[in-house]
Short mmCIF file of C-alpha atoms in Angstrom, two decimals:
data_model
loop_
_atom_site.label_atom_id
_atom_site.label_comp_id
_atom_site.label_asym_id
_atom_site.label_seq_id
_atom_site.Cartn_x
_atom_site.Cartn_y
_atom_site.Cartn_z
CA MET I 209 102.34 -79.48 75.58
CA SER I 210 103.46 -76.87 73.04
CA ASP I 211 106.97 -75.44 72.99
CA LEU I 212 105.71 -72.19 74.56
CA ASP I 213 103.80 -74.04 77.26
CA GLU I 214 106.92 -76.05 78.00
CA ALA I 215 109.04 -72.88 78.14
CA VAL I 216 106.59 -71.31 80.61
CA HIS I 217 106.52 -74.51 82.66
CA PHE I 218 110.30 -74.66 83.08
CA ALA I 219 110.57 -70.91 83.70
CA LYS I 220 108.13 -71.32 86.60
CA LYS I 221 110.15 -74.25 87.91
CA ALA I 222 113.28 -72.06 87.88
CA VAL I 223 111.49 -69.35 89.90
CA GLU I 224 110.16 -71.89 92.40
CA ALA I 225 113.60 -73.48 92.84
CA THR I 226 115.37 -70.17 93.53
CA PRO I 227 115.22 -68.45 96.96
CA LEU I 228 113.48 -65.06 96.91
CA HIS I 229 116.59 -63.13 98.00
CA HIS I 230 118.95 -64.91 95.61
CA PRO I 231 120.36 -62.51 92.96
CA ASP I 232 119.14 -64.83 90.18
CA TRP I 233 115.50 -64.79 91.36
CA PRO I 234 114.52 -61.57 89.49
CA VAL I 235 116.38 -62.86 86.43
CA HIS I 236 114.24 -66.01 86.42
CA MET I 237 111.12 -63.90 87.01
CA SER I 238 112.04 -61.77 84.01
CA THR I 239 112.45 -64.88 81.87
CA LEU I 240 109.07 -66.15 83.03
CA GLY I 241 107.41 -62.82 82.23
CA ASN I 242 108.91 -62.82 78.75
CA GLN I 243 107.85 -66.42 78.04
CA VAL I 244 104.29 -65.82 79.21
CA GLY I 245 104.25 -62.67 77.08
CA ALA I 246 105.41 -64.69 74.07
CA ARG I 247 102.56 -67.13 74.69
CA PHE I 248 100.13 -64.21 74.70
CA ASP I 249 101.54 -63.06 71.35
CA ALA I 250 100.92 -66.55 69.95
CA ALA I 251 97.52 -67.36 71.47
CA GLY I 252 96.10 -64.03 72.65
CA ALA I 253 94.89 -65.22 76.07
CA PRO I 254 94.26 -62.07 78.22
CA ASP I 255 95.30 -63.91 81.39
CA ASP I 256 98.76 -64.48 79.91
CA LEU I 257 99.17 -60.77 79.25
CA GLU I 258 98.14 -59.89 82.81
CA GLU I 259 100.51 -62.50 84.23
CA SER I 260 103.36 -61.22 82.06
CA VAL I 261 102.85 -57.63 83.26
CA LYS I 262 102.64 -58.66 86.91
CA THR I 263 105.69 -60.90 86.69
CA LEU I 264 107.87 -58.30 84.99
CA ARG I 265 106.80 -55.67 87.52
CA ARG I 266 107.79 -57.94 90.35
CA ALA I 267 111.15 -58.63 88.71
CA CYS I 268 111.78 -54.86 88.47
CA GLU I 269 110.91 -54.32 92.12
CA VAL I 270 113.32 -57.00 93.34
CA MET I 271 116.22 -56.40 90.94
CA ALA I 272 119.22 -54.93 92.76
CA ASP I 273 120.01 -51.28 92.06
CA ASP I 274 123.60 -52.12 91.13
CA ASN I 275 122.40 -54.25 88.20
CA GLN I 276 121.16 -51.27 86.17
CA GLY I 277 121.63 -52.90 82.77
CA ARG I 278 119.46 -55.89 83.60
CA ARG I 279 116.79 -53.73 85.28
CA THR I 280 116.63 -51.46 82.22
CA ALA I 281 116.10 -54.48 79.96
CA ILE I 282 113.25 -55.69 82.16
CA LEU I 283 111.66 -52.22 82.16
CA ASP I 284 111.84 -52.17 78.36
CA ASN I 285 110.05 -55.53 78.16
CA LEU I 286 107.47 -54.37 80.70
CA ALA I 287 106.79 -51.22 78.69
CA MET I 288 106.13 -53.28 75.57
CA GLN I 289 103.78 -55.63 77.42
CA LEU I 290 101.88 -52.60 78.71
CA ARG I 291 101.68 -51.36 75.14
CA GLN I 292 100.19 -54.74 74.21
CA LYS I 293 97.65 -54.26 76.98
CA TYR I 294 96.60 -50.96 75.44
CA ALA I 295 96.53 -52.41 71.92
CA SER I 296 94.40 -55.41 72.92
CA ALA I 297 92.03 -53.77 75.40
CA GLY I 298 92.28 -49.99 74.94
CA ASP I 299 93.64 -49.41 78.44
CA VAL I 300 94.98 -45.84 78.24
CA THR I 301 96.40 -46.06 81.77
CA ALA I 302 98.64 -48.89 80.56
CA LEU I 303 99.71 -46.82 77.54
CA ASP I 304 100.67 -43.83 79.69
CA GLU I 305 102.72 -46.11 81.92
CA ALA I 306 104.39 -47.68 78.87
CA ILE I 307 105.50 -44.23 77.71
CA ARG I 308 106.78 -43.29 81.16
CA LEU I 309 108.79 -46.50 81.46
CA SER I 310 110.14 -46.21 77.91
CA ARG I 311 111.47 -42.75 78.73
CA GLN I 312 113.19 -44.22 81.80
CA VAL I 313 114.70 -46.91 79.60
CA ILE I 314 116.14 -44.36 77.14
CA ALA I 315 117.53 -42.27 80.00
CA SER I 316 119.31 -45.38 81.33
CA THR I 317 120.68 -46.51 77.95
CA PRO I 318 123.95 -44.74 77.03
CA GLU I 319 124.74 -43.38 73.57
CA GLY I 320 126.49 -46.02 71.51
CA ASP I 321 124.69 -48.92 73.20
CA ALA I 322 123.62 -51.46 70.58
CA LYS I 323 120.13 -51.64 72.11
CA ARG I 324 119.50 -47.87 72.11
CA THR I 325 118.08 -47.70 68.56
CA ASP I 326 115.55 -50.47 69.18
CA ARG I 327 114.51 -48.83 72.43
CA LEU I 328 114.11 -45.46 70.73
CA GLY I 329 111.92 -47.21 68.18
CA ASN I 330 109.77 -48.63 70.96
CA LEU I 331 109.36 -45.16 72.46
CA SER I 332 108.31 -43.67 69.12
CA ILE I 333 105.71 -46.42 68.70
CA VAL I 334 104.05 -45.91 72.09
CA ILE I 335 104.01 -42.13 71.68
CA GLY I 336 102.46 -42.65 68.25
CA ASP I 337 99.82 -44.84 69.89
CA ARG I 338 99.01 -42.03 72.30
CA TYR I 339 98.65 -39.59 69.42
CA GLN I 340 96.06 -41.88 67.86
CA GLN I 341 94.21 -41.97 71.16
CA SER I 342 94.48 -38.29 72.15
CA GLY I 343 95.13 -36.41 68.92
CA ALA I 344 97.80 -34.25 70.60
CA ILE I 345 99.97 -32.82 67.80
CA LEU I 346 103.01 -32.64 70.09
CA ASP I 347 102.87 -36.43 70.45
CA ILE I 348 103.03 -37.13 66.73
CA GLU I 349 105.80 -34.55 66.24
CA GLU I 350 107.88 -36.18 68.99
CA ALA I 351 107.21 -39.68 67.67
CA ILE I 352 108.33 -38.64 64.17
CA TYR I 353 111.48 -36.97 65.51
CA ILE I 354 112.47 -40.07 67.49
CA SER I 355 111.75 -42.37 64.54
CA GLN I 356 113.97 -40.20 62.32
CA GLN I 357 116.75 -40.66 64.89
CA CYS I 358 116.34 -44.42 64.55
CA ILE I 359 116.85 -44.26 60.78
CA GLY I 360 119.97 -42.14 61.19
CA ALA I 361 121.40 -44.55 63.73
CA THR I 362 120.79 -47.73 61.67
CA PRO I 363 123.35 -48.69 58.98
CA ARG I 364 121.79 -49.23 55.55
CA TYR I 365 123.30 -52.72 55.37
CA HIS I 366 121.61 -53.75 58.63
CA PRO I 367 118.84 -56.34 58.04
CA ASP I 368 116.39 -54.30 60.14
CA TYR I 369 117.01 -51.08 58.24
CA PRO I 370 113.91 -51.30 55.95
CA ILE I 371 111.63 -51.54 58.98
CA GLN I 372 112.82 -48.16 60.26
CA PRO I 373 111.51 -46.04 57.34
CA HIS I 374 108.38 -48.20 57.24
CA ASN I 375 107.66 -47.38 60.88
CA LEU I 376 108.38 -43.69 60.24
CA SER I 377 105.98 -43.70 57.28
CA ILE I 378 103.18 -44.92 59.53
CA LEU I 379 103.76 -41.98 61.87
CA LEU I 380 104.00 -39.55 58.96
CA ASN I 381 100.71 -40.93 57.66
CA TYR I 382 99.07 -40.16 61.00
CA LYS I 383 100.20 -36.56 60.58
CA SER I 384 99.25 -36.24 56.90
CA THR I 385 95.80 -37.66 57.60
CA ARG I 386 95.29 -34.84 60.07
CA THR I 387 96.87 -31.96 58.15
CA GLU I 388 95.91 -33.09 54.62
CA ALA I 389 98.93 -31.05 53.51
CA MET I 390 100.54 -32.28 50.29
CA VAL I 391 104.00 -31.79 51.78
CA ASP I 392 103.14 -34.27 54.55
CA ILE I 393 101.59 -36.73 52.09
CA ASP I 394 104.70 -36.58 49.90
CA ALA I 395 106.94 -37.06 52.94
CA THR I 396 104.99 -40.21 53.81
CA ILE I 397 105.27 -41.63 50.28
CA ASN I 398 108.97 -40.84 49.94
CA THR I 399 109.67 -42.59 53.25
CA VAL I 400 107.74 -45.71 52.21
CA LYS I 401 109.63 -45.76 48.90
CA GLN I 402 112.85 -45.64 50.91
CA ALA I 403 111.71 -48.80 52.72
CA VAL I 404 110.68 -50.52 49.47
CA ARG I 405 114.07 -49.84 47.88
CA ALA I 406 115.87 -51.26 50.91
CA ILE I 407 113.89 -54.46 51.46
CA PRO I 408 114.56 -57.66 49.46
CA LYS I 409 111.58 -59.00 47.49
CA THR I 410 111.99 -62.30 49.32
CA HIS I 411 111.61 -60.63 52.73
CA ILE I 412 108.56 -61.71 54.73
CA ASN I 413 107.47 -58.06 55.10
CA TYR I 414 107.94 -57.07 51.45
CA ALA I 415 104.24 -57.29 50.53
CA THR I 416 103.22 -55.41 53.68
CA ILE I 417 105.53 -52.49 52.93
CA LEU I 418 104.57 -52.44 49.24
CA ASP I 419 100.88 -52.46 50.21
CA ASN I 420 101.57 -49.49 52.47
CA LEU I 421 102.99 -47.65 49.44
CA ALA I 422 99.94 -48.46 47.30
CA THR I 423 97.66 -47.20 50.06
CA GLN I 424 99.58 -43.95 50.47
CA LEU I 425 99.57 -43.34 46.71
CA GLY I 426 95.81 -43.85 46.75
CA HIS I 427 95.52 -41.25 49.51
CA LYS I 428 97.60 -38.84 47.43
CA TYR I 429 95.31 -39.30 44.44
CA GLN I 430 92.26 -38.51 46.58
CA LYS I 431 93.91 -35.21 47.43
CA SER I 432 95.59 -34.32 44.12
CA GLN I 433 93.15 -35.88 41.62
CA ARG I 434 96.18 -36.37 39.34
CA GLN I 435 95.88 -39.46 37.16
CA ALA I 436 99.63 -40.06 37.43
CA ASP I 437 99.18 -40.67 41.17
CA LEU I 438 96.30 -43.07 40.52
CA ASP I 439 98.27 -44.91 37.82
CA GLU I 440 101.18 -45.37 40.22
CA ALA I 441 98.81 -46.64 42.94
CA ILE I 442 97.38 -49.21 40.49
CA GLU I 443 100.77 -50.46 39.34
CA THR I 444 101.97 -50.75 42.94
CA ALA I 445 98.78 -52.61 43.96
CA ARG I 446 99.38 -55.04 41.06
CA LYS I 447 102.89 -55.72 42.37
CA VAL I 448 101.45 -56.39 45.82
CA ASN I 449 99.10 -59.05 44.45
CA GLN I 450 101.89 -60.60 42.38
CA SER I 451 104.05 -60.92 45.50
CA VAL I 452 101.57 -62.90 47.65
CA ALA I 453 100.44 -66.51 47.33
CA ASN I 454 96.86 -67.33 46.32
CA ASP I 455 96.12 -68.64 49.80
CA HIS I 456 97.65 -65.67 51.63
CA PRO I 457 95.19 -64.41 54.30
CA ASN I 458 95.59 -60.79 53.14
CA ARG I 459 95.05 -61.53 49.45
CA PRO I 460 91.30 -60.65 49.44
CA ARG I 461 92.10 -57.23 50.92
CA HIS I 462 94.92 -56.63 48.43
CA LEU I 463 92.61 -57.59 45.54
CA HIS I 464 89.89 -55.30 46.86
CA ASN I 465 92.29 -52.36 46.95
CA LEU I 466 93.38 -52.97 43.35
CA SER I 467 89.77 -53.29 42.19
CA LYS I 468 88.85 -50.04 43.94
CA HIS I 469 91.69 -48.13 42.25
CA LEU I 470 90.77 -49.57 38.83
CA ALA I 471 87.15 -48.54 39.32
CA GLU I 472 88.31 -45.05 40.23
CA ARG I 473 90.32 -44.84 37.02
CA TYR I 474 87.37 -46.08 34.95
CA GLY I 475 85.25 -43.34 36.50
CA ARG I 476 87.83 -40.86 35.32
CA THR I 477 88.76 -42.20 31.87
CA LYS I 478 85.67 -44.30 30.94
CA LYS I 479 88.01 -46.87 29.40
CA LEU I 480 86.22 -50.21 29.27
CA HIS I 481 89.31 -52.32 29.97
CA ASP I 482 89.66 -50.64 33.40
CA LEU I 483 86.05 -51.52 34.23
CA ASN I 484 86.44 -55.12 33.04
CA GLU I 485 89.62 -55.58 35.07
CA ALA I 486 88.03 -53.98 38.15
CA ILE I 487 85.11 -56.43 37.93
CA LYS I 488 87.40 -59.42 37.38
CA VAL I 489 89.64 -58.51 40.33
CA ALA I 490 86.61 -57.88 42.56
CA GLU I 491 85.26 -61.33 41.67
CA GLU I 492 88.62 -62.85 42.62
CA ALA I 493 88.43 -61.07 45.97
CA VAL I 494 84.92 -62.40 46.61
CA CYS I 495 85.92 -65.94 45.61
CA ALA I 496 88.81 -65.77 48.05
CA LEU I 497 86.30 -65.11 50.84
CA GLN I 498 83.40 -67.25 49.63
CA HIS I 499 83.19 -69.97 52.22
CA GLU I 500 81.19 -70.65 55.37
CA GLY I 501 84.27 -70.27 57.56
CA VAL I 502 84.09 -66.49 57.11
CA HIS I 503 80.82 -66.41 59.04
CA SER I 504 82.27 -68.55 61.82
CA VAL I 505 85.30 -66.28 62.16
CA ALA I 506 83.13 -63.16 62.09
CA LYS I 507 80.79 -64.51 64.77
CA THR I 508 83.76 -65.34 66.98
CA SER I 509 85.02 -61.76 66.66
CA ILE I 510 81.95 -60.30 68.40
CA ASP I 511 82.48 -62.70 71.31
CA LEU I 512 86.12 -61.61 71.49
CA ILE I 513 85.11 -57.94 71.71
CA SER I 514 82.90 -58.76 74.68
CA SER I 515 85.65 -60.60 76.53
CA SER I 516 88.49 -58.28 75.52
CA THR I 517 86.81 -55.06 76.72
CA PRO I 518 87.81 -55.22 80.38
CA LEU I 519 85.48 -53.61 82.88
CA SER I 520 88.61 -52.23 84.53
CA LEU I 521 88.94 -49.64 81.77
CA GLN I 522 88.15 -46.08 82.76
CA HIS I 523 84.93 -44.53 81.43
CA ALA I 524 86.61 -42.34 78.79
CA ASP I 525 88.60 -45.33 77.52
CA LYS I 526 85.40 -47.39 77.26
CA GLN I 527 83.74 -44.73 75.14
CA ASN I 528 86.72 -44.78 72.80
CA ILE I 529 87.18 -48.52 72.32
CA VAL I 530 83.68 -49.85 73.06
CA LEU I 531 81.64 -47.50 70.91
CA HIS I 532 84.09 -47.81 68.03
CA HIS I 533 84.73 -51.57 68.07
CA ALA I 534 81.55 -53.09 69.53
CA SER I 535 79.19 -51.09 67.32
CA ARG I 536 81.23 -51.57 64.13
CA ILE I 537 81.97 -55.26 64.60
CA SER I 538 78.45 -56.23 65.68
CA SER I 539 77.10 -54.47 62.56
CA ASP I 540 79.64 -56.21 60.30
CA VAL I 541 79.05 -59.63 61.84
CA ALA I 542 75.27 -59.28 61.48
CA ALA I 543 75.70 -58.33 57.82
CA ILE I 544 77.98 -61.32 57.18
CA SER I 545 75.45 -63.55 58.92
CA LEU I 546 72.75 -62.44 56.48
CA HIS I 547 75.12 -62.87 53.53
CA PHE I 548 75.43 -66.56 54.43
CA SER I 549 71.63 -66.90 54.68
CA LYS I 550 71.49 -67.16 58.44
CA ARG I 551 68.13 -66.52 60.12
CA PRO I 552 67.26 -62.83 60.71
CA ALA I 553 66.83 -63.58 64.42
CA GLU I 554 70.44 -64.76 64.63
CA ALA I 555 71.66 -61.57 62.96
CA ILE I 556 69.65 -59.43 65.38
CA GLU I 557 71.00 -61.43 68.32
CA LEU I 558 74.52 -60.53 67.18
CA LEU I 559 73.48 -56.87 67.07
CA GLU I 560 72.03 -57.19 70.56
CA ILE I 561 75.32 -58.59 71.84
CA GLY I 562 77.00 -55.46 70.57
CA ARG I 563 74.28 -53.35 72.17
CA GLY I 564 74.80 -55.21 75.46
CA ILE I 565 78.54 -54.51 75.34
CA ILE I 566 77.92 -50.82 74.73
CA PHE I 567 75.32 -50.34 77.44
CA GLY I 568 76.98 -52.72 79.86
CA ALA I 569 80.21 -50.75 79.66
CA LEU I 570 78.90 -47.20 79.33
CA GLN I 571 75.64 -47.20 81.26
CA ASP I 572 76.91 -48.72 84.52
CA LEU I 573 75.10 -52.07 84.01
CA ARG I 574 71.76 -50.56 85.05
CA THR I 575 69.66 -52.46 82.48
CA ASP I 576 68.19 -55.04 84.90
CA PHE I 577 69.37 -53.40 88.11
CA PRO I 578 66.03 -52.30 89.71
CA LEU I 579 64.70 -55.88 89.72
CA LEU I 580 67.97 -57.13 91.20
CA GLN I 581 67.76 -54.52 93.98
CA GLU I 582 64.25 -55.65 94.80
CA GLN I 583 64.86 -59.41 94.89
CA HIS I 584 68.56 -59.66 95.86
CA PRO I 585 69.59 -56.45 97.67
CA GLU I 586 72.93 -57.87 98.89
CA LEU I 587 74.03 -58.80 95.38
CA ALA I 588 72.84 -55.42 94.10
CA SER I 589 74.82 -53.65 96.83
CA SER I 590 77.98 -55.59 95.97
CA LEU I 591 77.45 -54.79 92.30
CA SER I 592 77.13 -51.07 93.03
CA GLN I 593 80.23 -51.07 95.23
CA LEU I 594 82.38 -52.73 92.56
CA ARG I 595 81.10 -50.35 89.89
CA ARG I 596 82.04 -47.38 92.07
CA GLN I 597 85.56 -48.76 92.41
CA LEU I 598 85.85 -49.16 88.66
CA ASP I 599 84.49 -45.68 87.93
CA THR I 600 86.91 -43.89 90.30
CA PRO I 601 88.92 -41.37 88.21
CA THR I 602 92.67 -41.76 87.91
CA SER I 603 93.32 -38.48 89.71
CA HIS I 604 92.07 -40.00 92.95
CA PHE I 605 95.17 -42.20 93.04
CA ASP I 606 97.72 -39.77 91.60
CA ALA I 607 98.60 -38.13 94.92
CA PHE I 608 99.21 -41.52 96.52
CA LEU I 609 101.50 -42.70 93.73
CA LYS I 610 103.49 -39.46 93.50
CA GLY I 611 103.81 -39.28 97.26
CA ASN I 612 105.39 -42.73 97.43
CA PRO I 613 108.05 -42.82 94.72
CA ALA I 614 110.05 -45.42 96.63
CA SER I 615 107.15 -47.79 97.15
CA GLY I 616 108.01 -49.72 93.98
CA LYS I 617 104.35 -50.46 93.29
CA LEU I 618 104.31 -49.74 89.57
CA GLY I 619 100.81 -49.58 88.15
CA PHE I 620 99.09 -49.86 91.54
CA GLU I 621 95.86 -48.39 90.23
CA ALA I 622 95.74 -50.57 87.12
CA ASP I 623 96.09 -53.76 89.20
CA ARG I 624 93.49 -52.56 91.69
CA ARG I 625 90.99 -51.83 88.93
CA ARG I 626 91.65 -55.20 87.29
CA GLU I 627 91.08 -57.06 90.56
CA ALA I 628 87.78 -55.21 91.02
CA ALA I 629 86.79 -56.18 87.47
CA GLU I 630 87.55 -59.85 88.17
CA LYS I 631 85.36 -59.71 91.28
CA LEU I 632 82.61 -58.10 89.22
CA GLN I 633 82.72 -60.85 86.60
CA SER I 634 82.50 -63.45 89.37
CA LEU I 635 79.56 -61.59 90.93
CA ILE I 636 77.70 -61.50 87.61
CA ARG I 637 78.15 -65.28 87.29
CA GLU I 638 76.61 -65.62 90.77
CA ILE I 639 73.69 -63.41 89.72
CA HIS I 640 73.10 -65.64 86.68
CA MET I 641 72.59 -68.58 89.08
CA GLN I 642 69.66 -66.85 90.79
CA PRO I 643 66.14 -67.87 89.63
CA GLY I 644 64.90 -65.52 86.94
CA PHE I 645 68.28 -63.83 86.41
CA ASP I 646 69.93 -66.24 83.97
CA ARG I 647 69.54 -63.57 81.23
CA PHE I 648 70.94 -60.71 83.35
CA LEU I 649 72.89 -58.37 80.99
CA ARG I 650 72.69 -60.90 78.17
CA ALA I 651 71.46 -60.45 74.61
CA THR I 652 67.73 -60.49 73.83
CA THR I 653 66.33 -63.87 72.70
CA GLU I 654 64.10 -64.31 69.66
CA ILE I 655 61.08 -64.95 71.88
CA GLU I 656 61.75 -61.74 73.78
CA MET I 657 62.04 -59.84 70.49
CA LEU I 658 58.65 -61.10 69.31
CA GLU I 659 57.04 -60.33 72.68
CA ALA I 660 58.43 -56.78 72.53
CA ALA I 661 56.67 -56.30 69.17
CA VAL I 662 53.20 -57.06 70.56
CA GLN I 663 52.61 -53.32 71.08
CA GLY I 664 53.63 -52.59 67.47
CA PRO I 665 56.28 -53.47 64.88
CA ILE I 666 59.92 -52.55 65.53
CA VAL I 667 62.38 -51.68 62.75
CA ILE I 668 66.13 -52.10 63.23
CA LEU I 669 68.42 -50.44 60.69
CA ASN I 670 71.89 -51.90 60.30
CA GLU I 671 74.65 -50.54 58.08
CA SER I 672 77.95 -52.19 57.30
CA VAL I 673 80.70 -52.12 54.71
CA HIS I 674 79.25 -55.44 53.48
CA ARG I 675 75.57 -54.46 53.11
CA CYS I 676 72.83 -52.30 54.64
CA ASP I 677 69.58 -53.86 55.88
CA ALA I 678 66.33 -53.15 57.66
CA PHE I 679 64.79 -55.72 60.03
CA LEU I 680 61.06 -55.66 60.80
CA ILE I 681 60.16 -57.39 64.07
CA GLU I 682 56.46 -58.26 64.43
CA SER I 683 54.74 -60.44 66.99
CA ASN I 684 54.44 -63.27 64.46
CA GLY I 685 57.94 -63.18 62.97
CA ILE I 686 60.96 -61.26 61.70
CA ARG I 687 61.53 -60.00 58.16
CA VAL I 688 64.63 -58.49 56.60
CA VAL I 689 65.22 -56.51 53.41
CA GLU I 690 68.49 -55.30 51.93
CA LEU I 691 68.23 -51.53 51.42
CA PRO I 692 68.55 -50.59 47.75
CA GLY I 693 71.07 -47.86 47.00
CA VAL I 694 72.18 -47.42 50.62
CA THR I 695 75.90 -47.90 51.24
CA LEU I 696 78.30 -47.21 54.08
CA GLU I 697 80.06 -44.63 51.91
CA LEU I 698 76.75 -42.81 51.35
CA ILE I 699 76.06 -42.72 55.09
CA TRP I 700 79.54 -41.41 55.88
CA ALA I 701 79.15 -38.76 53.19
CA GLN I 702 76.32 -37.14 55.14
CA ALA I 703 77.40 -34.34 57.49
CA PRO I 704 77.00 -35.79 61.03
CA GLN I 705 74.08 -34.34 63.00
CA SER I 706 73.42 -31.66 60.34
CA LEU I 707 70.01 -30.69 59.03
CA GLU I 708 70.83 -32.40 55.73
CA THR I 709 71.64 -35.63 57.57
CA LEU I 710 68.32 -35.63 59.42
CA GLU I 711 66.42 -34.95 56.19
CA TRP I 712 68.29 -37.81 54.50
CA LEU I 713 67.49 -40.16 57.39
CA TRP I 714 63.81 -39.25 57.22
CA ASP I 715 63.84 -40.09 53.50
CA LEU I 716 65.47 -43.42 54.37
CA ILE I 717 62.81 -44.12 57.00
CA GLY I 718 60.10 -43.28 54.46
CA MET I 719 61.57 -45.70 51.95
CA ILE I 720 61.62 -48.50 54.54
CA GLY I 721 58.06 -47.66 55.51
CA LEU I 722 56.98 -48.24 51.92
CA VAL I 723 58.76 -51.59 51.91
CA PHE I 724 57.31 -52.82 55.20
CA GLY I 725 53.98 -50.99 55.13
CA GLY I 726 54.44 -48.77 58.19
CA PHE I 727 56.06 -49.11 61.63
CA GLN I 728 56.18 -47.39 65.00
CA ARG I 729 59.70 -47.78 66.42
CA VAL I 730 63.17 -47.64 64.92
CA ARG I 731 66.51 -48.80 66.35
CA TRP I 732 69.80 -47.81 64.73
CA ARG I 733 73.02 -49.78 64.43
CA GLY I 734 76.57 -49.01 63.24
CA SER I 735 77.33 -45.38 62.41
CA LEU I 736 73.62 -44.55 62.78
CA PHE I 737 73.55 -45.79 66.38
CA MET I 738 74.56 -42.48 67.99
CA LEU I 739 71.93 -40.55 65.99
CA GLN I 740 68.93 -42.48 67.26
CA ASP I 741 68.06 -39.94 69.95
CA THR I 742 68.01 -37.09 67.41
CA ILE I 743 65.39 -38.65 65.17
#
């Protein structure tokens, strides 16, 4: 039993040994919620996060009104666990609740309280999260204002002081990315420099903050095209790589950033030493990643996306997290699979898992539904009922919640949706046990791919930051070719859904046709996925 497991075990024992109406019972519940939350932070098990949220909610409901300080502390912890729920699963309902509770926490924390600055920081973070999700400019302005208050309230000699300007710089970067105004870019860089000056080089977060500075300087160069900005980005990126160990997990990314900046400077100055150094650093980055374990980790990530995209999310939230993450990661994992010489069928299966996540979440699980209705009408009826519960808009519950402010049932809707999602997962497992339905909502097998190509070859195009490929599925086998001259940057450079984009895609299709000798059907993956209906 690990230390965290042991802590959770004894926290549960304390709850069980304390009568429900004893004043210490909510205190023990709060401790349990925090310990389970800490275990989620360490291991990432979704069930731990759900248990932590439920336990902290229950502790809030039972805590006596005259113990305001303790109740406020529990609310603060609950808000942060809800923020984790949003960060891990994209649950916007949880994020909105986290903001609401954080505002309650600030209102209950008096000026001069030692915890007020940390709690203000938490509020700025969750409001910043909402800006990233919604794009509302008022959110980022408020988050920046609150974060500035945190800096002003933290003494420069305090060990946590460097983190305050670092957090503010992240929020300022959100704003500068949107406005592209040089004044906002400079404000971001100056704030990061403030953090770099304040943090000791031996601090665990030194490389992270320095890397942030290198990134922001690179952004400034893209806007200004001033070589002085690029030179500063390169020198800062060098310092980042000098500050991390050779086996540091982020070293490949840091090396890649340095190589990219050096290549940019070579393109500007044509100085051979910049090109040679860029190539050398890029080779170091590749060597740092060149092992079979990368493929194993990448393959696991696509499975994690499937399990960490709860069906209890609302439809708009699914479109945001599922389309972005499932499409991108399935494309990347398929590309990595090919890089390590895995069979083309295995790479396509990974793409199909991503496709199943997308359509399972966004198309109401209708893929195999007609056959289920015909052979198992009761299961089909239960499936439809649960889907209707999950697709009910938030506004349907708003009147109930606002009309019962004293009910104490925080997050009633979120829990109800999660319970419906758990029932749905159980129902799908039952459907898999029925004869002929073991593949219900699952990825296409290689045999099924080949059978689908009997009526004519199928081409699947996949683009990724790692490589871009075309798969040709025929009834007698699967071929794959890496597309010459096609990169993710080139695809992104095309104006989405414009006439020029469509012309470029037709040229791409023509090139693939020459390679494969003709085809009838095309499927898109990655950034091209959403354009397939326009071609």
